[in-house]
Coordinates of C-alpha atoms (C1' of nucleotides) in Angstrom, one line a residue:
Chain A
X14 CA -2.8 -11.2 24.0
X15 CA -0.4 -10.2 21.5
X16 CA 2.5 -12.5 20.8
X17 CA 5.8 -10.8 20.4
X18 CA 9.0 -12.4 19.3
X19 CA 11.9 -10.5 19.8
X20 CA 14.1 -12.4 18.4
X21 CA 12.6 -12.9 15.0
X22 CA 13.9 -11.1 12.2
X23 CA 10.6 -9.0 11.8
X24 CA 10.4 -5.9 13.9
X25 CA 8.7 -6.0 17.1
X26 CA 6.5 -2.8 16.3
X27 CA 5.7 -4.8 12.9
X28 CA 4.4 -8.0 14.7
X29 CA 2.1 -5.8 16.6
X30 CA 1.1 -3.9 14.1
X31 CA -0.1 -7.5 12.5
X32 CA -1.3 -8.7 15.6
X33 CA -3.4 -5.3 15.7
X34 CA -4.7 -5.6 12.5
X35 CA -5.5 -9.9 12.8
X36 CA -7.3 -8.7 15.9
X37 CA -9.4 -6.4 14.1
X38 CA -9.7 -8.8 11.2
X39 CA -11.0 -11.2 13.7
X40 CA -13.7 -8.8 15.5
X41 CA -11.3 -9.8 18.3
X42 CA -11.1 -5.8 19.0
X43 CA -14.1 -4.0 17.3
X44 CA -14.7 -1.1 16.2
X45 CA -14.7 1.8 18.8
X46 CA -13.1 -0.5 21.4
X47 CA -9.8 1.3 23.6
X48 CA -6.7 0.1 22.9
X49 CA -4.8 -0.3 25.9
X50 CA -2.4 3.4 26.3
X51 CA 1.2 3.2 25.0
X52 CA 2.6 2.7 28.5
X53 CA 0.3 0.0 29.5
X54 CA 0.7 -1.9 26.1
X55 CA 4.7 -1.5 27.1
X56 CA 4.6 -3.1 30.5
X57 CA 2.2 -5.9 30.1
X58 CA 4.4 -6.8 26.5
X59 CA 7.6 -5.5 28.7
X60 CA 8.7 -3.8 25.4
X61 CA 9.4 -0.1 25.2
X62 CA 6.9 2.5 25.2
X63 CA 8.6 3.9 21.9
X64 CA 8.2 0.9 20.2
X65 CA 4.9 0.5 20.9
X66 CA 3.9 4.4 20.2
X67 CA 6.0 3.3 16.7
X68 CA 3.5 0.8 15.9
X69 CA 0.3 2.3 17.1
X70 CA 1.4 5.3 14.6
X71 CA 2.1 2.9 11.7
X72 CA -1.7 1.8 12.5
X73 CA -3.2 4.7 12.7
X74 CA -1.6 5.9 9.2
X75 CA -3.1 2.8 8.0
X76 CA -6.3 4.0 9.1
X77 CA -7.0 0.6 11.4
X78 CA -6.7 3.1 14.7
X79 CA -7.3 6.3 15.9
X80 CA -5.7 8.2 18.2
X81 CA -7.5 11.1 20.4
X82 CA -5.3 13.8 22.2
X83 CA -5.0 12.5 25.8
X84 CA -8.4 10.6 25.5
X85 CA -6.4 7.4 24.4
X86 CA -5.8 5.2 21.3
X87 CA -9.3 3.5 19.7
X88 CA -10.3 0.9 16.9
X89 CA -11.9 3.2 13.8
X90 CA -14.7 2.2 12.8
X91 CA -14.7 0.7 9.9
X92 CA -14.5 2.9 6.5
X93 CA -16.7 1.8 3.8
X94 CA -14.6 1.4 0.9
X95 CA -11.4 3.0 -0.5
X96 CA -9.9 2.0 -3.8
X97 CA -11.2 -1.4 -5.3
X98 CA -9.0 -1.9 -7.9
X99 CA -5.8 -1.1 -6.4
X100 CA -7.2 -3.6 -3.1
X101 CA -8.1 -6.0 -5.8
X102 CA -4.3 -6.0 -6.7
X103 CA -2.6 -6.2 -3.7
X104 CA -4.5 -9.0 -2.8
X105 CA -3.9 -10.6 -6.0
X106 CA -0.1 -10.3 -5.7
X107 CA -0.5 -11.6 -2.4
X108 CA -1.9 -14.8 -3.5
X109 CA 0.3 -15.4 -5.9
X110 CA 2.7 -15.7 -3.4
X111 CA 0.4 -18.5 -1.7
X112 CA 0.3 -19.9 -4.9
X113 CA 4.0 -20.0 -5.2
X114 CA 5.0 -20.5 -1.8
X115 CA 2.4 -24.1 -2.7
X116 CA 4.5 -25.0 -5.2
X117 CA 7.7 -25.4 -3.4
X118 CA 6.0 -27.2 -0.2
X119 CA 4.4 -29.7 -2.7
X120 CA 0.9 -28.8 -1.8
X121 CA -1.4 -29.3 -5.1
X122 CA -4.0 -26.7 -6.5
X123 CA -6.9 -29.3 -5.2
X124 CA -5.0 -29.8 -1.6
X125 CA -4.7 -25.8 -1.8
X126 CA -8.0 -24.8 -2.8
X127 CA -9.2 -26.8 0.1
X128 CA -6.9 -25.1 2.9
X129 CA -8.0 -21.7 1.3
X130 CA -11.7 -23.3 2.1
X131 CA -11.1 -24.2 5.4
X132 CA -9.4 -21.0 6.5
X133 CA -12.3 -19.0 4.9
X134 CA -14.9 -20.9 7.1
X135 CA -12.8 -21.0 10.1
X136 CA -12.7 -17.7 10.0
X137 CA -16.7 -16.8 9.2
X138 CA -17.3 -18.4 12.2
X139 CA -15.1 -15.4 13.6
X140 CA -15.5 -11.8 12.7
X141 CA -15.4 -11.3 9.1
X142 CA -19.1 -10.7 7.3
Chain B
X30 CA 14.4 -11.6 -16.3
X31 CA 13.6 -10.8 -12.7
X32 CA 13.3 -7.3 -12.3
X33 CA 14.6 -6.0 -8.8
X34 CA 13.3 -2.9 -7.6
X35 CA 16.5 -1.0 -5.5
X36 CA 14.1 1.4 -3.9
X37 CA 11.8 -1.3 -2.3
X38 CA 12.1 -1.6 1.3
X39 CA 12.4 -5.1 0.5
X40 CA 15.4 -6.3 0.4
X41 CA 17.5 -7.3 -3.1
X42 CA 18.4 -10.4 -2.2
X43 CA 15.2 -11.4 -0.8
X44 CA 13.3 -10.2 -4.5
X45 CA 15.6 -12.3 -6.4
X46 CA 15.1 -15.7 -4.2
X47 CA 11.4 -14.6 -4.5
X48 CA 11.6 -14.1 -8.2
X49 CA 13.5 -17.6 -8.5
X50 CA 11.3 -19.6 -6.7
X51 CA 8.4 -17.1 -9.0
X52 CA 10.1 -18.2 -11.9
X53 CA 10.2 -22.6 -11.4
X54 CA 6.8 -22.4 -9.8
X55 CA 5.5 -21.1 -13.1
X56 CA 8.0 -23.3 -15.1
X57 CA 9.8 -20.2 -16.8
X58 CA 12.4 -22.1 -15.1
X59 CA 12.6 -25.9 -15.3
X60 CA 13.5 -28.5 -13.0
X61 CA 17.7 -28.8 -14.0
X62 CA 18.1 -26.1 -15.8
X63 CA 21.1 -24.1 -15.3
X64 CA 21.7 -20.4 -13.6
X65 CA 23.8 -17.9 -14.2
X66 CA 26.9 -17.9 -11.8
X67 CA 26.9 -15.5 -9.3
X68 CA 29.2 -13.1 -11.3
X69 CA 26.7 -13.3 -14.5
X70 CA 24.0 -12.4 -13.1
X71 CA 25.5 -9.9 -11.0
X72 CA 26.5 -8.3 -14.5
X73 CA 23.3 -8.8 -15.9
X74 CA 20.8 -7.3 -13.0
X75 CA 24.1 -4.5 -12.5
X76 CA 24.4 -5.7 -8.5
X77 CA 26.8 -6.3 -5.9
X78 CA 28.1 -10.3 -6.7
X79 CA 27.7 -10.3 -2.6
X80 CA 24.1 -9.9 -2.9
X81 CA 23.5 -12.5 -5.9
X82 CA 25.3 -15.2 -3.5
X83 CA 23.6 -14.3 -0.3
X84 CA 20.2 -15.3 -2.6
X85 CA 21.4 -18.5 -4.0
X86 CA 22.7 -19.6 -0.5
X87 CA 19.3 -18.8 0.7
X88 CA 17.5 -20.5 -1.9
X89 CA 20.2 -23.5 -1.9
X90 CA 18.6 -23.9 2.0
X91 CA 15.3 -23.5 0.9
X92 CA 15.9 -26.9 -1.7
X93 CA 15.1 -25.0 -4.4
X94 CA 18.2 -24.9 -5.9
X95 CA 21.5 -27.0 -5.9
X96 CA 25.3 -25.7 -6.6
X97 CA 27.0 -28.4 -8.0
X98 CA 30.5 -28.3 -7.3
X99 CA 32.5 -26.3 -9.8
X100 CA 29.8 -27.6 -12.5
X101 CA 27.2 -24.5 -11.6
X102 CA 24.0 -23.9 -10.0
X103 CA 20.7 -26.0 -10.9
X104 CA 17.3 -25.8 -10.5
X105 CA 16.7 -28.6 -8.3
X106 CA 14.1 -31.6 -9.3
X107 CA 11.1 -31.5 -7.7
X108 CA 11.4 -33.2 -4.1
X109 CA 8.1 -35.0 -3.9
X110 CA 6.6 -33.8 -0.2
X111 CA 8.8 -33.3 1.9
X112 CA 6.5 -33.1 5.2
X113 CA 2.4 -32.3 4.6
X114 CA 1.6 -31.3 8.1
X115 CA 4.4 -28.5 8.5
X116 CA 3.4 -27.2 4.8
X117 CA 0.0 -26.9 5.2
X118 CA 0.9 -25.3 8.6
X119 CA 2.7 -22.7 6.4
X120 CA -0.2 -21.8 3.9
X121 CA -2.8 -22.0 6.2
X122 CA -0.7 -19.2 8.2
X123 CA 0.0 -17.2 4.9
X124 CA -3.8 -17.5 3.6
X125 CA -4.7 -15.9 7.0
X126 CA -2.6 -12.6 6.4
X127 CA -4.4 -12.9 2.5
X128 CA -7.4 -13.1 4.8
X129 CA -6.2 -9.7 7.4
X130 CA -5.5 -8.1 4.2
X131 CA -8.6 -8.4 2.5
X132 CA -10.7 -7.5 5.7
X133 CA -8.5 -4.0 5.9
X134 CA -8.9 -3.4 2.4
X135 CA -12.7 -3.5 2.7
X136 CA -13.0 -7.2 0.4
X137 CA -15.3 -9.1 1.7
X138 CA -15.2 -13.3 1.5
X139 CA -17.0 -13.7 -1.6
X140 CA -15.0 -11.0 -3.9
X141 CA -11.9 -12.9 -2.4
X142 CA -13.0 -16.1 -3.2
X143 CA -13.3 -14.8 -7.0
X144 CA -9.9 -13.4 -6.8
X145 CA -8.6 -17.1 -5.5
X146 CA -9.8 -18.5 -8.1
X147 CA -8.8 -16.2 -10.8
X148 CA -5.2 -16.3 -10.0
X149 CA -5.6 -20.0 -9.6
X150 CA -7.0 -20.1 -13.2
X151 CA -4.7 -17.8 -14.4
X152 CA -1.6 -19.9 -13.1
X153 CA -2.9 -23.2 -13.8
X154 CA -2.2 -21.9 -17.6
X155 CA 1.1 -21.3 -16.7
X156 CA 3.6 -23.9 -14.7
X157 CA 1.9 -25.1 -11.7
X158 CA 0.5 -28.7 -11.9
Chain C
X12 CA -21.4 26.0 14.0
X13 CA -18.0 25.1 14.8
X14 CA -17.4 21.9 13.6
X15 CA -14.7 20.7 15.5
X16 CA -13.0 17.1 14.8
X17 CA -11.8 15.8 17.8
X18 CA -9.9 12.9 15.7
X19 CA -7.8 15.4 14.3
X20 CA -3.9 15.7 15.1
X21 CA -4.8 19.9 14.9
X22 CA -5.4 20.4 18.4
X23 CA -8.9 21.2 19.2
X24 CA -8.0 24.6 20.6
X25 CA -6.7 25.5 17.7
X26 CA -9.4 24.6 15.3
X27 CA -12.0 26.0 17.4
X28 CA -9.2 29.4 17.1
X29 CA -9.3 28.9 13.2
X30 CA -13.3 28.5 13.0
X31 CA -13.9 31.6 15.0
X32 CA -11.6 33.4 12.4
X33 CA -12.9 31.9 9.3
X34 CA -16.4 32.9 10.6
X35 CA -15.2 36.6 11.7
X36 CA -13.6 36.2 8.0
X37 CA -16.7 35.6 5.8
X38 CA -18.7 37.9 8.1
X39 CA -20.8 34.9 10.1
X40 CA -19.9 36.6 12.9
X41 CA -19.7 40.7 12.7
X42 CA -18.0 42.9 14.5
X43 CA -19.6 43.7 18.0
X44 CA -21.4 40.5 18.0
X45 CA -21.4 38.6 21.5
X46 CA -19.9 35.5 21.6
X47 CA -21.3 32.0 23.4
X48 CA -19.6 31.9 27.2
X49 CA -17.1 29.8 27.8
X50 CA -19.6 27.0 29.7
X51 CA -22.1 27.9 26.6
X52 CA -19.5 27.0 24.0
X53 CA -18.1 24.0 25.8
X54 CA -21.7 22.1 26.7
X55 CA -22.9 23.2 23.2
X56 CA -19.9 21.6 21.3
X57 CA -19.2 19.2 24.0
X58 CA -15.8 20.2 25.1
X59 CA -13.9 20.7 27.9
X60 CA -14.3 24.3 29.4
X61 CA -10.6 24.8 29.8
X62 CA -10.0 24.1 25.9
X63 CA -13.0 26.7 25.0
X64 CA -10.8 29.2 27.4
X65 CA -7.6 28.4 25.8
X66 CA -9.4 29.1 22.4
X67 CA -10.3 32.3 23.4
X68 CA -7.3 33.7 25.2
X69 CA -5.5 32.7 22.3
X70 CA -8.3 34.7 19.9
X71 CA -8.0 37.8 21.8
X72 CA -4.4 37.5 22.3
X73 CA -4.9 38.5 18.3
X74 CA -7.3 40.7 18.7
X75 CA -9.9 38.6 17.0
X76 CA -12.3 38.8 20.2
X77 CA -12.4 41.0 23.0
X78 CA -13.3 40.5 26.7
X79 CA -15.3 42.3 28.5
X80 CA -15.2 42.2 31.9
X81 CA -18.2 40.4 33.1
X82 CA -20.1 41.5 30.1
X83 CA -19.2 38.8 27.9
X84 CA -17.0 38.2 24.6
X85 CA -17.4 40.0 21.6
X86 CA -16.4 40.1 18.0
X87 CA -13.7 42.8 18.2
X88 CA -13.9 45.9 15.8
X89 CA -12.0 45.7 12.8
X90 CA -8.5 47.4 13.5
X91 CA -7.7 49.3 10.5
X92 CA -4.3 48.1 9.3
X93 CA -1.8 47.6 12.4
X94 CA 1.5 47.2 10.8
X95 CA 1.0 46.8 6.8
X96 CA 5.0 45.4 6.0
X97 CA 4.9 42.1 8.5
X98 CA 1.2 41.9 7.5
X99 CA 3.0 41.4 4.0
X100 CA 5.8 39.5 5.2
X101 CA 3.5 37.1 6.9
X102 CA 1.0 36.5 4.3
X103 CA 4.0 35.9 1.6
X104 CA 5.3 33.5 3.9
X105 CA 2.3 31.7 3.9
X106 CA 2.0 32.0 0.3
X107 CA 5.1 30.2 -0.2
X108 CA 3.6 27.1 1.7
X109 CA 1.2 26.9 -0.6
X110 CA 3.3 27.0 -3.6
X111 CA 5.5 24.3 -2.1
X112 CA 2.7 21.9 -1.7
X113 CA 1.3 23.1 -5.0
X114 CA 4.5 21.9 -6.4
X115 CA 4.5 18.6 -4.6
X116 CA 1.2 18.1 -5.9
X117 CA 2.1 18.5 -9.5
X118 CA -0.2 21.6 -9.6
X119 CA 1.3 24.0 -12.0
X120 CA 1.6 27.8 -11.7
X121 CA -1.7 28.5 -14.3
X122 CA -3.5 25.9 -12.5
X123 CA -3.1 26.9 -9.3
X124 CA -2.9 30.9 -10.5
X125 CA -7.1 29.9 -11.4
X126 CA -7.7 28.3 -8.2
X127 CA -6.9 30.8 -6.4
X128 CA -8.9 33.3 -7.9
X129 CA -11.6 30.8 -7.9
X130 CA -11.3 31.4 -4.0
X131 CA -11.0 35.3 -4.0
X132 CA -14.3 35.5 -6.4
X133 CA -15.8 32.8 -3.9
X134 CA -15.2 34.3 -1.2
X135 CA -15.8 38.3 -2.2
X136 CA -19.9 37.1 -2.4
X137 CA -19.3 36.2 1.2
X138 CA -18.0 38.6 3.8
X139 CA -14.4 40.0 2.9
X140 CA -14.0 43.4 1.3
Chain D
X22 CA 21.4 25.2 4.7
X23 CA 17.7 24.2 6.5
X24 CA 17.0 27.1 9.3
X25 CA 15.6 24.4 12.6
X26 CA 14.3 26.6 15.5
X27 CA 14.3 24.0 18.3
X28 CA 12.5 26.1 20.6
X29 CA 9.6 26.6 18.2
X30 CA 6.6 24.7 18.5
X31 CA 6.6 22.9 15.3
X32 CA 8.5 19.5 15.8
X33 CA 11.8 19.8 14.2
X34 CA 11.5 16.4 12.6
X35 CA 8.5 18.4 11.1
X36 CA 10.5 21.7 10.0
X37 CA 13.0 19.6 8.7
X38 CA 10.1 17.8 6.3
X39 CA 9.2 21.6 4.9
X40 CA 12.8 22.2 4.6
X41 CA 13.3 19.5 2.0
X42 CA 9.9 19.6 0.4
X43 CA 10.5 23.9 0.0
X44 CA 14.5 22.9 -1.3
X45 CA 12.8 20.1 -3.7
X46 CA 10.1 23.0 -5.0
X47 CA 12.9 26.0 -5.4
X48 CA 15.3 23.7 -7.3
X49 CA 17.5 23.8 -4.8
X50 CA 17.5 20.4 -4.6
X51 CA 17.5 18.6 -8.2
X52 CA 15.8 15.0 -8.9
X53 CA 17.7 12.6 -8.2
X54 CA 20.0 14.3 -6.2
X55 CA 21.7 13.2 -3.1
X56 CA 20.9 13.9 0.1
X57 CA 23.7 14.0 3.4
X58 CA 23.4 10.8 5.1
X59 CA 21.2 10.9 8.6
X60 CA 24.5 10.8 10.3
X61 CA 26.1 13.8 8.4
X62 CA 23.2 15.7 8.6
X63 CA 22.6 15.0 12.1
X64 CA 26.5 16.1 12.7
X65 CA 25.7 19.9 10.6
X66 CA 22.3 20.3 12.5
X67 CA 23.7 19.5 15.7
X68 CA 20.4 17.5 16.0
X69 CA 20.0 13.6 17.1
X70 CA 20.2 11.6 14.0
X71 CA 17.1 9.6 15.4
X72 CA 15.3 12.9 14.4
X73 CA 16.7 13.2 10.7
X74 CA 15.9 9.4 10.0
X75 CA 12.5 10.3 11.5
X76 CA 12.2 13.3 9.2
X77 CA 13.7 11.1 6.1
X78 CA 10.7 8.6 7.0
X79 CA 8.3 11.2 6.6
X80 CA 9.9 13.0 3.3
X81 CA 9.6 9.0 2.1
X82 CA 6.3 8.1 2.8
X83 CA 5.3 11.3 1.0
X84 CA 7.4 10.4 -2.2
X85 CA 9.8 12.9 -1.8
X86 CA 12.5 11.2 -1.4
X87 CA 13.9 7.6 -1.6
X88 CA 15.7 5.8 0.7
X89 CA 17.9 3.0 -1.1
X90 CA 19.3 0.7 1.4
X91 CA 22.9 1.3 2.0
X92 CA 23.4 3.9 -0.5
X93 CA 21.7 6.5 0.7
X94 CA 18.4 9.1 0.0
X95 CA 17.7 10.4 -3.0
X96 CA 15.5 13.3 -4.3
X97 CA 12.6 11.3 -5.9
X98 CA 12.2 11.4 -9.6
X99 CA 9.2 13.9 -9.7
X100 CA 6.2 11.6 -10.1
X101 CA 3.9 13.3 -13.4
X102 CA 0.7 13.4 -11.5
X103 CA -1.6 11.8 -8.8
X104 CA -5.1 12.4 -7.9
X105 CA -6.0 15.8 -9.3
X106 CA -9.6 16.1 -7.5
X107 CA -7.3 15.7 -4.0
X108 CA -4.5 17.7 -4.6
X109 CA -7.1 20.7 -5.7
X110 CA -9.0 20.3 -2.6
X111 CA -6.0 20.6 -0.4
X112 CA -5.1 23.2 -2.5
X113 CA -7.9 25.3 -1.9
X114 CA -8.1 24.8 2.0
X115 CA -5.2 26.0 2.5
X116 CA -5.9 29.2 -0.1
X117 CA -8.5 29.7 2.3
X118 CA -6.6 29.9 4.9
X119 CA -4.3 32.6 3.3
X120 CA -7.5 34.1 2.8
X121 CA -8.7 34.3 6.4
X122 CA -5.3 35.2 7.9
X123 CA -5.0 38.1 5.1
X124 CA -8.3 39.5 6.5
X125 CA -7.6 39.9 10.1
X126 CA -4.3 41.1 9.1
X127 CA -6.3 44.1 7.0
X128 CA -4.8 43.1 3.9
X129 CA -7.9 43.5 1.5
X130 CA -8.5 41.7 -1.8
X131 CA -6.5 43.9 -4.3
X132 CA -3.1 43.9 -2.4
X133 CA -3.3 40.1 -1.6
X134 CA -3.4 39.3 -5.2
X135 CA -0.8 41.8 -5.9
X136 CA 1.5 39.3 -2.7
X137 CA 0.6 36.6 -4.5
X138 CA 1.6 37.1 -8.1
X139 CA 4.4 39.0 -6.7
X140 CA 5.5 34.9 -5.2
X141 CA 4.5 33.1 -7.9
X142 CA 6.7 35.5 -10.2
X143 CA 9.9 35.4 -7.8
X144 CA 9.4 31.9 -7.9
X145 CA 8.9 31.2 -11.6
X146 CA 12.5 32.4 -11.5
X147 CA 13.7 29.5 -9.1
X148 CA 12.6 26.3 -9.5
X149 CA 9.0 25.7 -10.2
X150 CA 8.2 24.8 -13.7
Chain E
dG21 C1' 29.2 2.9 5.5
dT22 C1' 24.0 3.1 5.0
dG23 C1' 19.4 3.3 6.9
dG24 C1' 16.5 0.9 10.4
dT25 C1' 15.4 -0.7 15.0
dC26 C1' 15.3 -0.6 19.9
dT27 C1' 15.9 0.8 24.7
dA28 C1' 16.1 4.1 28.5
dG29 C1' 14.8 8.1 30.0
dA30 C1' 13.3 13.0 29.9
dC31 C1' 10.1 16.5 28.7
dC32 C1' 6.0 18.6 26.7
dA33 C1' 1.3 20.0 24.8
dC34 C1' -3.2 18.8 25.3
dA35 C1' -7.5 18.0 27.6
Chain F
dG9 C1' -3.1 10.9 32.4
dT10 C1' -2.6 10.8 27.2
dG11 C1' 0.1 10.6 23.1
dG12 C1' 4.1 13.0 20.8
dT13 C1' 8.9 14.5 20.6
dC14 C1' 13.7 14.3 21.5
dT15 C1' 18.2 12.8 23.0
dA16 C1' 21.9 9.4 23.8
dG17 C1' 23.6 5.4 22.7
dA18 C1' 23.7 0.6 21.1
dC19 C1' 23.1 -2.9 17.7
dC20 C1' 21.8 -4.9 13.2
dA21 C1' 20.8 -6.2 8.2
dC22 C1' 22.2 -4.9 3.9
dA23 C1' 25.2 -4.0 0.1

DNA sequence: GTGGTCTAGACCACA
DNA sequence: GTGGTCTAGACCACA
C-alpha cells in the first residue's frame, strides 16, 4: 500500500507520513476510516513498530489522524478551514519551487502550465472536490 | 544575497544550492557569471568553507554550475533539454505534493489554480522565459 | 452533562474525574446529591462501565463522592479544611504552572493578574464561596 | 538541576519539557543560552538520551528552544507575541482549574488570591518581566 | 562532536 | 488489544 524506501535519504517515518497524507489527499483513505494499529502497519511494511508509532504521531500533530486510547488510530474528518493566508503561503513558496525546479529541467511556462493542468484533472477524477 | 537560515531543519548546504538555482532561474544570476570561491562566500554568509563546497559540488552535479579549473566557478549556460520524459516525470511528481499540500491545508482546486497562476505571472516578470 | 472527549490524550477516566469536580465546584452538583450508577453513567455517556468505576474510585479516593453501600453514590459533605499548609502548598504549586505557561505565552503579570480575577468574579456568581 | 521522578506517572520526556519551560520562565535559563547536549544531559540524568532528544523535540516544536544542527540547543530568542485570543483561553482553563482544585481543598476565595499574589510577587523577583 | 533516525525488545496505562 | 514510553545500542548526515 504504502511504498517505503529504506534506503533513500528521506526518513522512513517521513515517507509514510507522505504516503498517509497522499492517501488522504486522494480519498484513497477517507475520513473516519481505521488505520491499520502500529504493530500491524510494522509487520506488513516489516519496519519497526517505533517507527511507525513516530509517524502516526507526526500525523496526528498535523491533524490528518487521530488517535483513540486503545480503540486504534483513525482518518479525522476533515476540518473546515484553518488559516487562509498563512495556507495561501506555503503553497505559494511551494510552487515556486515547481517553478524553479522547471527552469533547470528546461520545461517552459506553456509546457508547465499544461503538466500543472493535467495533474489537476487526473487527480479530480480522484478524491479532491 | 541568499539568506540561510541556521535554525532550519533544512540543511545549509541544501538552502544555498536551493538559493543558487533560486537565483539563475530568476536571472539574478546569469548564464557565465562568476561566484564567489568557496572561501568568499564562506566569509560573506559567516559559514564553515566545508559546507559552501559540499553545495557547489552538489550543484556542479546537478549542471547548474561549472568549476573551471583554477579560473573559478560559473554559472553554467543553459543546456537546452536535456531529457523531456524524465523532467516532466519530476514536476508532475512535485506538482502532486503542491496538490497533497493544498488538500491538507483546506485549498481547494480552483483557489490553487489562482495561486499557479499568480506566481507564474509574478515570475514571468522576473527571469524565467 | 459530562462532556467527555474521547479524542483527547487526557484519559477519559480522568476527565470524567475533573467534570464531576468542576460540577461539585460551581455547585451543579450539591452536597448529598446522588449520583447516576455506574451502568447509568456508562450507557448515558456511552462508556465502558469499568472506566465509569475507575472514575469514581478515583473521586472518592478524594473524598469528592462517597459510596454507600448498596445505596448508591453521593456528593460527599463538604470537609471543612483537612490540612490548610499542603492545601497551600498544592495550590501554589499549581499556581506556578500557570505562571510558566503564562510566560510562554507572552502574557504578562497585569494581564494575567486581570484574568484571573476575571475568573474568581466569574465564578463567585456560580457556586464557590 | 531538573528534579525527574521516574516512578511518577508523568512521562519523564514530559517532566523534563516543564523543567525547561519553568527554568526559561524563572530566568534561570537566559535567551539564547546553551543548553547540555542530549548526550551530557542524558549522562547527569542518568536517563537514555533517546528520552532527552525526545524531550528537546518537544521544547522545539513549542519554540522554546532551537536545535541548530551540530552546534547544539539554544534557549529561543523569546518570540514578542502570538495569538492573544488563544493564549487567554488556555490561560483561563487552566485558572479554572486552580479554581476547582482550591475548592475541594477548602481553600475559599480570599486566601486563594492572597496564594496567588503571594507567586506572582516571589516571582516578579526571578525572572518574569 | 552534534542532533536525528532506526531497530529490538520490554513494560505500562487505558479501555 | 491499543497506543505510549523507555532503554540499549547502532548508525548517519551535518558542520
Amino acid at each position: 500500500m504504502f511504498d517505503i524506501n529504506p534506503r533513500s535519504s528521506i526518513p522512513i517515518y517521513q515517507q509514510l507520513v507522505e504516503g498517509v497524507k497522499e492517501a488522504v489527499a486522494r480519498g484513497v483513505l477517507a475520513p473516519g476510516e481505521r488505520l491499520p494499529t502500529v504493530r500491524e502497519m510494522a509487520a506488513e511494511l516489516a519496519l519497526n513498530p517505533n517507527t511507525i508509532a513516530k509517524a502516526y504521531q507526526k500525523l496526528e500533530q498535523e491533524g490528518v489522524i487521530e488517535s483513540m486510547r486503545s480503540r486504534g488510530t483513525f482518518v479525522a474528518e476533515r476540518l473546515p478551514e484553518a488559516n487562509p493566508p498563512a495556507a495561501k503561503a506555503t503553497l505559494t513558496s511551494l510552487i515556486e519551487k515547481v517553478l524553479v525546479e522547471a527552469y533547470h529541467l528546461g520545461v517552459d511556462s506553456e509546457e508547465l502550465r499544461r503538466l500543472f493542468e493535467e495533474s489537476l484533472q487526473r487527480w479530480g477524477r480522484g478524491g479532491e472536490k
